[in-house]
Coordinates of C-alpha atoms and ligand atoms in Angstrom, one line a residue:
X1 CA -14.9 49.7 -9.7
X2 CA -11.7 50.8 -11.2
X3 CA -12.2 54.8 -10.3
X4 CA -9.1 56.4 -10.7
X5 CA -7.9 59.6 -9.3
X6 CA -5.2 60.9 -11.7
X7 CA -4.4 64.3 -9.7
X8 CA -3.3 63.0 -7.2
X9 CA 0.3 63.1 -5.9
X10 CA 3.1 60.8 -8.2
X11 CA 2.2 61.6 -11.9
X12 CA 5.2 62.2 -13.1
X13 CA 5.1 58.4 -14.1
X14 CA 6.7 56.2 -15.5
X15 CA 6.8 53.0 -16.6
X16 CA 9.2 52.4 -13.5
X17 CA 7.0 54.2 -11.1
X18 CA 3.6 53.5 -12.1
X19 CA 2.4 55.2 -9.5
X20 CA -1.3 53.7 -9.2
X21 CA -3.4 55.4 -7.6
X22 CA -6.9 54.7 -7.0
X23 CA -9.7 56.8 -6.1
X24 CA -9.8 57.9 -2.3
X25 CA -14.2 57.9 -2.6
X26 CA -14.6 54.8 -4.3
X27 CA -16.0 53.1 -1.1
X28 CA -13.5 50.2 -1.2
X29 CA -12.3 48.7 1.7
X30 CA -8.7 50.5 1.7
X31 CA -6.9 46.9 3.0
X32 CA -4.1 46.4 2.8
X33 CA -3.7 50.4 2.4
X34 CA -4.5 50.1 -1.1
X35 CA -3.5 53.4 -2.5
X36 CA -0.5 54.1 0.0
X37 CA 1.2 51.3 -1.4
X38 CA 0.5 51.8 -5.2
X39 CA 1.7 55.3 -5.4
X40 CA 4.6 54.5 -2.9
X41 CA 6.0 51.7 -4.3
X42 CA 6.5 50.6 -7.9
X43 CA 5.8 47.7 -10.3
X44 CA 7.6 45.6 -8.4
X45 CA 4.8 45.6 -5.9
X46 CA 2.7 45.1 -8.0
X47 CA 4.2 42.5 -9.8
X48 CA 4.5 40.7 -6.2
X49 CA 0.6 41.2 -5.7
X50 CA -0.3 40.1 -9.2
X51 CA 1.3 37.2 -8.8
X52 CA 4.1 37.4 -11.4
X53 CA 6.1 40.0 -13.4
X54 CA 4.4 42.0 -15.8
X55 CA 5.9 41.7 -19.7
X56 CA 3.8 44.4 -21.6
X57 CA 3.7 46.9 -18.2
X58 CA 5.5 49.8 -20.6
X59 CA 1.6 49.5 -22.6
X60 CA -0.7 49.8 -18.8
X61 CA -2.4 53.2 -19.1
X62 CA -1.4 55.5 -16.2
X63 CA -4.0 54.7 -12.9
X64 CA -4.8 51.2 -14.2
X65 CA -5.1 48.8 -11.6
X66 CA -4.5 45.3 -13.1
X67 CA -8.5 44.2 -13.1
X68 CA -6.7 40.7 -11.3
X69 CA -6.1 43.7 -8.4
X70 CA -9.7 45.5 -8.4
X71 CA -12.5 45.8 -6.3
X72 CA -13.0 44.3 -3.6
X73 CA -9.9 41.8 -2.9
X74 CA -8.8 42.7 0.5
X75 CA -6.4 39.1 -0.1
X76 CA -4.4 40.7 -4.0
X77 CA -2.0 38.1 -4.5
X78 CA -2.6 36.0 -2.9
X79 CA -4.2 32.5 -4.4
X80 CA -6.1 30.3 -3.2
X81 CA -6.4 31.3 0.7
X82 CA -9.3 31.2 2.7
X83 CA -10.5 34.4 4.3
X84 CA -11.5 34.4 8.4
X85 CA -11.4 37.5 8.9
X86 CA -11.4 41.1 7.0
X87 CA -10.5 43.7 8.6
X88 CA -8.1 42.6 10.1
X89 CA -7.0 40.6 7.0
X90 CA -6.5 37.1 8.1
X91 CA -6.7 34.4 5.8
X92 CA -5.2 30.7 5.9
X93 CA -4.0 28.3 3.0
X94 CA -5.4 24.5 2.7
X95 CA -2.7 22.3 2.9
X96 CA -2.3 20.5 -0.6
X97 CA -2.0 24.2 -1.1
X98 CA 1.3 23.9 0.6
X99 CA 2.6 21.5 -1.7
X100 CA 5.7 23.1 -2.8
X101 CA 9.0 23.0 -1.0
X102 CA 9.3 26.4 -0.7
X103 CA 5.8 28.3 0.4
X104 CA 5.5 31.0 -2.8
X105 CA 4.6 34.4 -1.8
X106 CA 0.7 34.2 -2.9
X107 CA 0.1 30.9 -0.9
X108 CA 2.2 32.2 2.4
X109 CA -0.9 32.9 5.5
X110 CA -1.7 35.9 6.5
X111 CA -2.1 37.1 10.2
X112 CA -3.2 40.8 10.8
X113 CA -4.1 42.5 14.1
X114 CA -4.2 45.7 12.8
X115 CA -4.0 47.6 9.9
X116 CA -1.3 47.4 7.4
X117 CA 0.9 50.9 7.3
X118 CA 0.1 53.5 4.6
X119 CA 3.2 53.9 2.7
X120 CA 5.1 50.8 2.5
X121 CA 8.4 53.2 0.8
X122 CA 12.0 50.6 1.1
X123 CA 13.9 54.3 0.1
X124 CA 12.3 56.0 3.2
X125 CA 11.9 53.1 5.6
X126 CA 13.9 53.3 8.8
X127 CA 14.8 50.8 11.7
X128 CA 15.7 52.2 14.7
X129 CA 17.4 49.8 17.4
X130 CA 17.1 51.3 20.9
X131 CA 17.3 50.7 24.1
X132 CA 19.8 49.2 27.0
X133 CA 22.8 49.4 23.9
X134 CA 26.2 51.2 24.4
X135 CA 24.8 53.2 20.4
X136 CA 21.2 53.9 19.5
X137 CA 20.5 53.6 15.5
X138 CA 18.2 54.2 13.5
X139 CA 19.4 52.7 10.1
X140 CA 17.6 52.4 6.9
X141 CA 16.9 49.4 4.8
X142 CA 20.4 50.2 2.2
X143 CA 22.4 50.9 5.7
X144 CA 21.2 47.1 6.8
X145 CA 22.0 45.7 3.6
X146 CA 25.7 47.6 3.6
X147 CA 26.3 47.3 7.3
X148 CA 25.8 43.1 7.6
X149 CA 25.8 40.3 6.0
X150 CA 22.6 39.9 3.8
X151 CA 21.5 36.0 3.5
X152 CA 18.5 33.7 2.5
X153 CA 17.2 31.2 4.5
X154 CA 14.3 29.1 4.1
X155 CA 12.1 29.6 7.5
X156 CA 8.6 28.1 9.0
X157 CA 6.4 30.5 10.2
X158 CA 3.5 28.8 11.7
X159 CA 1.0 31.1 13.7
X160 CA 1.0 29.8 17.9
X161 CA -3.2 30.5 17.5
X162 CA -2.7 27.3 13.9
X163 CA -5.4 24.4 14.4
X164 CA -7.3 26.8 16.9
X165 CA -10.8 25.3 14.9
X166 CA -10.8 22.4 16.9
X167 CA -10.9 22.9 20.1
X168 CA -13.0 22.4 22.5
X169 CA -15.2 23.7 24.1
X170 CA -14.1 26.1 20.8
X171 CA -11.9 28.8 22.0
X172 CA -12.3 33.0 21.0
X173 CA -10.1 34.3 18.0
X174 CA -9.4 33.4 14.3
X175 CA -10.7 29.7 14.1
X176 CA -7.6 29.0 11.9
X177 CA -7.5 25.2 10.6
X178 CA -4.0 24.0 10.0
X179 CA -3.3 26.8 6.9
X180 CA -1.3 29.1 9.5
X181 CA 2.2 27.8 8.3
X182 CA 4.0 28.6 5.6
X183 CA 8.4 28.0 4.8
X184 CA 9.0 30.8 2.4
X185 CA 12.4 31.9 1.7
X186 CA 13.1 35.3 3.1
X187 CA 16.5 37.3 2.7
X188 CA 17.7 39.9 5.2
X189 CA 20.3 40.1 7.9
X190 CA 20.8 38.8 11.3
X191 CA 18.8 40.6 13.7
X192 CA 22.3 39.1 16.2
X193 CA 24.2 41.1 14.2
X194 CA 22.4 44.3 13.8
X195 CA 22.4 43.9 17.7
X196 CA 25.6 43.3 18.5
X197 CA 27.0 47.1 16.4
X198 CA 24.0 49.0 18.3
X199 CA 26.3 47.0 21.5
X200 CA 23.5 44.8 23.7
X201 CA 23.8 45.7 27.6
X202 CA 24.5 42.9 30.1
X203 CA 21.1 44.0 32.4
X204 CA 18.9 43.2 28.9
X205 CA 17.0 40.7 29.0
X206 CA 14.6 40.4 26.3
X207 CA 13.2 42.4 23.2
X208 CA 10.7 44.3 22.0
X209 CA 9.0 45.2 18.3
X210 CA 7.7 47.9 17.0
X211 CA 5.8 48.9 14.4
X212 CA 3.6 50.9 11.9
X213 CA 0.4 48.9 11.9
X214 CA -2.5 51.0 13.1
X215 CA -5.0 49.8 15.7
X216 CA -8.3 48.4 14.7
X217 CA -9.4 51.1 17.0
X218 CA -8.3 53.8 14.5
X219 CA -5.8 55.2 17.6
X220 CA -3.3 56.3 17.3
X221 CA -1.7 55.9 21.0
X222 CA -2.8 52.0 20.7
X223 CA -0.3 49.7 19.5
X224 CA -2.1 46.3 17.3
X225 CA 0.5 44.6 18.4
X226 CA 4.0 44.6 20.2
X227 CA 5.9 41.4 21.0
X228 CA 9.2 39.9 21.8
X229 CA 11.7 37.4 23.3
X230 CA 14.4 37.1 25.3
X231 CA 17.8 38.1 24.3
X232 CA 19.2 34.0 24.4
X233 CA 17.2 33.9 21.3
X234 CA 17.1 37.2 19.5
X235 CA 20.8 36.5 19.1
X236 CA 20.7 33.1 17.5
X237 CA 21.8 32.6 14.3
X238 CA 18.5 31.3 12.4
X239 CA 16.6 35.5 13.0
X240 CA 16.7 37.2 10.3
X241 CA 15.4 41.2 9.5
X242 CA 13.9 40.2 6.1
X243 CA 13.8 42.4 3.7
X244 CA 12.7 40.4 0.5
X245 CA 10.5 37.3 0.4
X246 CA 11.4 34.7 -2.1
X247 CA 13.1 37.2 -4.0
X248 CA 11.3 40.1 -4.3
X249 CA 10.1 42.8 -2.1
X250 CA 7.5 41.7 0.6
X251 CA 4.0 41.1 0.1
X252 CA 2.5 44.5 2.0
X253 CA 0.7 41.9 4.2
X254 CA 3.3 39.9 5.4
X255 CA 4.8 43.4 6.0
X256 CA 6.7 45.1 3.9
X257 CA 8.8 46.8 3.2
X258 CA 10.7 45.4 6.6
X259 CA 10.1 42.3 9.0
X260 CA 11.2 40.3 11.9
X261 CA 11.0 36.2 10.8
X262 CA 11.7 34.2 14.0
X263 CA 10.7 30.7 12.6
X264 CA 10.2 27.6 15.2
X265 CA 8.8 30.0 17.5
X266 CA 4.9 31.5 17.1
X267 CA 5.2 33.8 14.6
X268 CA 3.5 36.7 16.4
X269 CA 7.4 36.8 17.3
X270 CA 8.0 38.5 13.1
X271 CA 6.9 42.4 14.0
X272 CA 5.4 42.7 10.1
X273 CA 6.6 46.1 9.4
X274 CA 9.5 46.8 11.5
X275 CA 10.8 49.9 12.7
X276 CA 11.7 49.5 16.3
X277 CA 13.6 47.3 18.3
X278 CA 14.5 48.3 21.7
X279 CA 16.2 46.1 24.5
X280 CA 14.7 45.5 27.3
X281 CA 15.8 45.2 31.1
X282 CA 12.2 43.3 32.0
X283 CA 10.2 41.3 30.1
X284 CA 8.3 43.3 27.2
X285 CA 4.7 44.3 28.5
X286 CA 3.6 45.2 25.4
X287 CA 0.5 44.7 23.9
X288 CA -0.5 40.4 22.9
X289 CA 2.3 39.8 25.6
X290 CA 0.4 39.8 29.2
X291 CA -3.0 38.4 30.1
X292 CA -4.2 34.9 28.2
X293 CA -2.7 36.4 24.7
X294 CA 0.1 34.2 23.3
X295 CA 0.4 32.4 26.9
X296 CA -0.6 28.5 27.7
X297 CA -1.8 27.6 31.6
X298 CA 1.2 26.5 33.3
X299 CA -0.3 22.8 34.1
X300 CA -2.6 21.3 31.9
X301 CA -6.0 21.7 32.5
X302 CA -9.3 20.5 31.3
X303 CA -11.2 21.6 28.2
X304 CA -13.6 24.6 29.8
X305 CA -11.3 24.8 33.5
X306 CA -11.2 28.3 34.4
X307 CA -6.8 29.6 34.5
X308 CA -6.0 33.0 36.9
X309 CA -4.1 34.9 35.0
X310 CA -1.0 34.4 37.0
X311 CA -1.2 30.7 36.1
X312 CA 0.2 31.5 32.2
X313 CA 2.5 31.1 30.8
X314 CA 4.5 32.7 27.6
X315 CA 4.3 30.2 24.3
X316 CA 8.4 30.0 23.3
X317 CA 8.9 27.1 20.5
X318 CA 6.5 25.7 18.4
X319 CA 5.6 22.3 19.2
X320 CA 6.4 18.9 16.9
X321 CA 3.9 18.7 14.1
X322 CA 3.4 17.9 10.1
X323 CA 1.4 18.1 7.2
X324 CA -0.2 16.0 4.4
X325 CA 0.4 17.7 0.9
X326 CA -0.9 15.3 -1.3
X327 CA -3.2 14.1 -1.9
X328 CA -5.5 16.5 -1.0
X329 CA -8.1 15.6 1.7
X330 CA -11.2 14.2 -0.6
X331 CA -9.1 13.1 -3.1
X332 CA -9.2 10.1 -5.0
X333 CA -6.2 7.6 -5.7
X334 CA -5.6 5.1 -7.4
X335 CA -4.0 1.6 -5.7
X336 CA -0.9 3.1 -5.2
X337 CA -0.4 6.7 -4.8
X338 CA 3.1 9.3 -3.5
X339 CA 2.0 10.8 -0.1
X340 CA 3.3 13.9 0.8
X341 CA 4.2 17.0 3.0
X342 CA 5.7 18.8 5.8
X343 CA 7.0 18.5 9.0
X344 CA 8.5 21.1 11.6
X345 CA 9.4 21.2 15.2
X346 CA 9.9 24.8 17.3
X347 CA 13.5 25.0 17.1
X348 CA 14.2 21.3 16.8
X349 CA 14.8 18.7 14.2
X350 CA 11.8 16.5 12.9
X351 CA 13.8 13.5 13.6
X352 CA 11.3 10.7 12.1
X353 CA 8.1 10.7 10.2
X354 CA 5.8 7.5 9.9
X355 CA 1.8 7.6 8.1
X356 CA -0.6 5.1 8.8
X357 CA -3.4 4.4 6.7
X358 CA -5.8 2.0 9.1
X359 CA -6.7 4.7 11.7
X360 CA -3.2 4.0 13.5
X361 CA -3.1 1.1 14.1
X362 CA 0.5 -0.1 11.7
X363 CA 2.9 3.0 11.0
X364 CA 4.9 3.2 8.1
X365 CA 7.9 5.4 7.8
X366 CA 8.4 8.0 5.5
X367 CA 11.2 9.2 3.8
X368 CA 11.9 12.7 5.5
X369 CA 14.7 14.7 4.2
X370 CA 16.8 17.6 6.1
X371 CA 15.8 21.3 6.4
X372 CA 18.1 23.1 3.3
X373 CA 19.2 25.1 6.7
X374 CA 18.1 25.7 10.2
X375 CA 15.4 27.7 10.4
X376 CA 12.6 25.5 7.8
X377 CA 10.9 22.7 7.9
X378 CA 11.0 19.2 6.9
X379 CA 9.8 17.6 3.3
X380 CA 8.5 14.0 3.7
X381 CA 7.4 11.2 1.1
X382 CA 6.4 8.3 1.0
X383 CA 5.1 5.3 -1.4
X384 CA 1.5 3.7 0.2
X385 CA -0.4 0.7 -1.8
X386 CA -3.6 0.3 -0.8
X387 CA -5.3 -3.9 -0.9
X388 CA -9.0 -2.9 -1.9
X389 CA -10.9 -0.2 -3.1
X390 CA -12.6 2.3 -0.4
X391 CA -12.2 5.4 1.8
X392 CA -9.7 5.1 4.3
X393 CA -7.6 8.3 6.5
X394 CA -3.2 8.7 5.7
X395 CA -2.2 10.0 9.2
X396 CA 1.0 11.2 10.0
X397 CA 3.1 11.7 12.7
X398 CA 6.3 13.0 12.9
X399 CA 9.0 13.1 16.1
X400 CA 11.3 15.5 16.9
X401 CA 15.1 15.5 18.4
X402 CA 13.9 15.4 22.1
X403 CA 11.4 12.1 21.2
X404 CA 8.5 14.0 21.4
X405 CA 5.8 13.3 18.9
X406 CA 2.8 14.5 17.7
X407 CA -0.6 13.8 19.7
X408 CA -4.3 11.9 18.8
X409 CA -5.9 14.7 21.2
X410 CA -5.4 18.4 21.7
X411 CA -4.2 19.1 25.1
X412 CA -6.5 22.0 25.6
X413 CA -5.8 25.8 26.4
X414 CA -8.8 29.2 26.9
X415 CA -7.0 30.4 24.1
X416 CA -6.6 28.0 21.6
X417 CA -2.9 27.1 21.3
X418 CA -0.5 25.4 19.9
X419 CA -2.3 22.4 18.3
X420 CA 0.1 20.0 17.0
X421 CA -2.4 16.8 16.7
X422 CA -2.0 14.6 13.2
X423 CA -3.4 15.4 10.6
X424 CA -5.8 13.0 8.9
X425 CA -6.6 13.4 4.8
X426 CA -9.9 11.3 3.8
X427 CA -8.9 9.1 0.5
X428 CA -10.8 7.5 -2.0
X429 CA -9.3 4.4 -3.2
X430 CA -10.1 2.5 -6.8
Ligands
MTE501 N1 3.3 44.3 12.9 C1 3.3 43.6 13.0 N2 4.0 42.2 12.9 C2 2.8 41.3 13.2 C3 1.0 41.1 13.2 C4 0.7 42.4 13.3 O1 -0.6 42.3 13.1 N3 1.4 43.4 13.1 N4 1.3 40.0 13.3 C5 1.9 38.7 14.2 C6 1.3 37.1 14.1 S1 0.4 37.2 14.8 C7 1.8 36.5 13.2 S2 0.9 34.8 13.0 C8 2.4 36.6 12.0 C9 2.2 36.4 10.8 O2 3.0 36.5 9.3 P1 2.6 36.3 8.0 O3 1.3 37.3 8.7 O4 3.2 36.9 7.5 O5 2.2 35.2 7.7 O6 2.7 38.0 11.9 C10 3.3 38.7 13.1 N5 3.9 39.8 13.4
MO502 MO1 -0.1 34.2 15.1

């Protein structure tokens, strides 16, 4: 299992550059490009993948893959995630593991449409800005750091299909329950400043994002995903071109070494392994921009109703939503307990978080923190008392700055996007 190829490339191995290499014919699952990033990136990445620093890294024999990463673990460096798919890798985080105010990297969900790139080398990586710009540019990550202000922000990413599993009739696609949501701390430069430096021409209406991952078919002419956003959105302050996640390199499954982070909009807008942004004078038409992908009907439709492609519109902001992260569903609690979680609403703020323990008959207002910065989720908590033992459910309902509240029932749509129904957590009180 831990067979190692000692013959290949980086074997002037130093303690900084362990250059761990796996046998190509070990028949292991090659995701996320295990061989590629381990040979090209150093200890920091290995440490990110095992989830902590490696105090005795000096003693790690050449070519040894940390045991925590060996074998079939396509989710190396992730902790407790539920794997929905391994080709491409898709994994969500159970709500009770999302309890932290800032989501640690090992708890950030993974949504891949294709196969991550083999090479994720931060030193040689480049980002090209082209299309309708005055000065097309190609920048290294060092250039980005040098030319633009480096900022750190907590930013919420949620997959447009989060909650899909609850749709009836079912919608095709990853059967996400609640856990395709995270709010990590991202460090990078503002997309807006980079686009301004390139000179946005007056006819630009949309961005187009490109990356180094490959299509599942292996066909190099096909892209797994290439989405974009209106230029007005791209020029907002919160959007980052990020090279750090929670103070370390990006996790290979979350887009190392460079990605977009677009809070509040479907996270499909947030291209991972980003290597090019093109400014266009038309709405982008790349893979997953057209047809039914990340689009919803332009009117309410009945469950199961067939909708013509031309009646779909592109999803922009994500709707108001919340999560109960403590206690866990099914937990046993005493006659009094704290209940807590997060709430968010696209690019708006949340005004109110209420919880009910009597199936929605009465509601109690929770203590709701302001987001640590624009683009982050809100944390909330409440103290709950029960009069007698038994089975209860905690329901959480967020209301946003436009007065929109989470619904009881889902507005069905063919691809199962935007499910923002209330989160229910069952408790046994004794
Ligand atoms: N290059 C690239 N970027 C991508 C994707 C992808 O498959 N390839 N998936 C998108 C989708 S659909 C989502 S929900 C987010 C998920 O980000 P995460 O995997 O870091 O959680 O990445 C987006 N960016
Ligand atoms: Mo997504």
